[in-house]
XYZ file of C-alpha atoms in Angstrom:
120
model
C 97.727 -64.458 -12.012
C 94.206 -65.685 -11.875
C 92.412 -65.761 -8.528
C 89.766 -68.345 -7.706
C 87.303 -68.769 -4.874
C 86.787 -72.357 -3.764
C 83.651 -73.063 -1.721
C 83.303 -76.357 0.135
C 80.122 -77.515 1.845
C 80.804 -80.495 4.124
C 78.053 -82.787 5.467
C 79.268 -84.034 8.852
C 76.999 -87.087 9.149
C 77.709 -88.590 5.731
C 81.197 -87.228 5.195
C 80.199 -86.022 1.728
C 81.261 -82.655 0.431
C 80.330 -80.354 -2.405
C 83.045 -78.207 -3.957
C 82.641 -75.342 -6.370
C 85.220 -73.017 -7.840
C 84.786 -69.668 -9.558
C 87.264 -67.203 -11.003
C 87.280 -63.782 -9.370
C 87.887 -61.247 -12.133
C 90.365 -58.465 -11.423
C 88.478 -55.216 -11.937
C 89.129 -51.629 -10.984
C 86.198 -50.012 -9.213
C 85.740 -46.270 -9.250
C 87.001 -44.623 -6.075
C 88.780 -47.762 -4.792
C 92.398 -48.867 -4.870
C 93.325 -52.353 -6.151
C 93.143 -53.953 -2.700
C 89.713 -52.501 -1.964
C 88.423 -53.662 -5.356
C 89.812 -57.145 -4.735
C 88.227 -57.233 -1.258
C 84.875 -56.230 -2.729
C 85.149 -58.994 -5.322
C 86.019 -61.633 -2.728
C 83.170 -60.537 -0.442
C 80.694 -60.512 -3.321
C 81.697 -63.934 -4.648
C 81.790 -65.517 -1.164
C 78.282 -64.305 -0.402
C 76.802 -65.558 -3.663
C 78.789 -68.792 -3.733
C 77.405 -69.708 -0.301
C 73.883 -68.592 -1.227
C 74.046 -70.691 -4.375
C 75.558 -73.788 -2.732
C 73.033 -73.740 0.117
C 70.112 -72.653 -2.120
C 69.456 -69.576 0.002
C 67.373 -66.662 -1.193
C 68.550 -63.326 0.102
C 66.053 -60.480 0.202
C 68.519 -57.635 0.419
C 71.359 -57.188 -2.056
C 73.705 -54.726 -0.360
C 76.288 -55.163 -3.114
C 73.962 -53.403 -5.522
C 73.803 -50.272 -3.380
C 76.797 -48.648 -5.073
C 76.804 -46.535 -8.185
C 74.705 -48.218 -10.853
C 74.097 -47.420 -14.489
C 70.411 -46.780 -15.014
C 68.746 -47.556 -18.313
C 65.503 -45.780 -17.596
C 64.810 -42.374 -19.065
C 64.458 -39.442 -16.667
C 60.847 -38.555 -16.006
C 59.682 -35.553 -17.930
C 58.334 -32.674 -15.897
C 54.593 -32.164 -16.233
C 53.430 -28.974 -17.864
C 51.402 -26.351 -16.011
C 47.901 -25.715 -17.297
C 46.446 -22.216 -17.518
C 42.985 -21.518 -16.089
C 41.243 -21.206 -19.461
C 42.474 -24.609 -20.611
C 41.811 -26.093 -17.165
C 38.199 -24.882 -17.278
C 37.755 -26.473 -20.727
C 39.172 -29.732 -19.361
C 36.711 -29.629 -16.424
C 33.800 -29.145 -18.833
C 35.052 -32.051 -20.959
C 35.239 -34.226 -17.826
C 31.677 -33.273 -16.875
C 30.519 -34.133 -20.419
C 32.295 -37.504 -20.309
C 34.744 -36.524 -23.056
C 37.850 -36.531 -20.822
C 38.958 -38.398 -17.700
C 40.171 -36.918 -14.406
C 43.071 -39.385 -14.425
C 44.233 -38.057 -17.796
C 44.228 -34.494 -16.489
C 46.198 -35.394 -13.346
C 48.675 -37.555 -15.269
C 49.361 -34.989 -17.987
C 49.477 -31.708 -16.050
C 51.084 -30.313 -12.895
C 47.981 -28.938 -11.202
C 48.231 -26.223 -8.558
C 46.440 -26.465 -5.190
C 43.264 -24.678 -6.320
C 43.009 -26.822 -9.467
C 43.484 -30.012 -7.422
C 40.766 -28.845 -5.047
C 38.339 -28.433 -7.949
C 39.254 -31.830 -9.421
C 38.775 -33.662 -6.110
C 35.262 -32.223 -5.803
C 34.141 -33.739 -9.118
């Protein structure tokens, strides 16, 4: 059967009430049995039904802390730069043909190279 969550907000002084109803989909979550998945769904929908009905903004979304599918590409590892090429890059920076930021962004500089760059 279909399961619904009914949220009722009752105003004591006026006697008015606001009702909303939403279907809770039956889903299987990885690593959880059916009852745990159902409990997660109920908790999630209760939280957001109340937030929506009372126009509350929540800063922390603890429901999103589980396993998520990420669309972003993994960051590529920066390449090392040999000393000959590094020295050419330093000369180009001094001549205004290259920027320090470009060098730092593109290459994985070692400690001695970083020391030289920070002194420019």
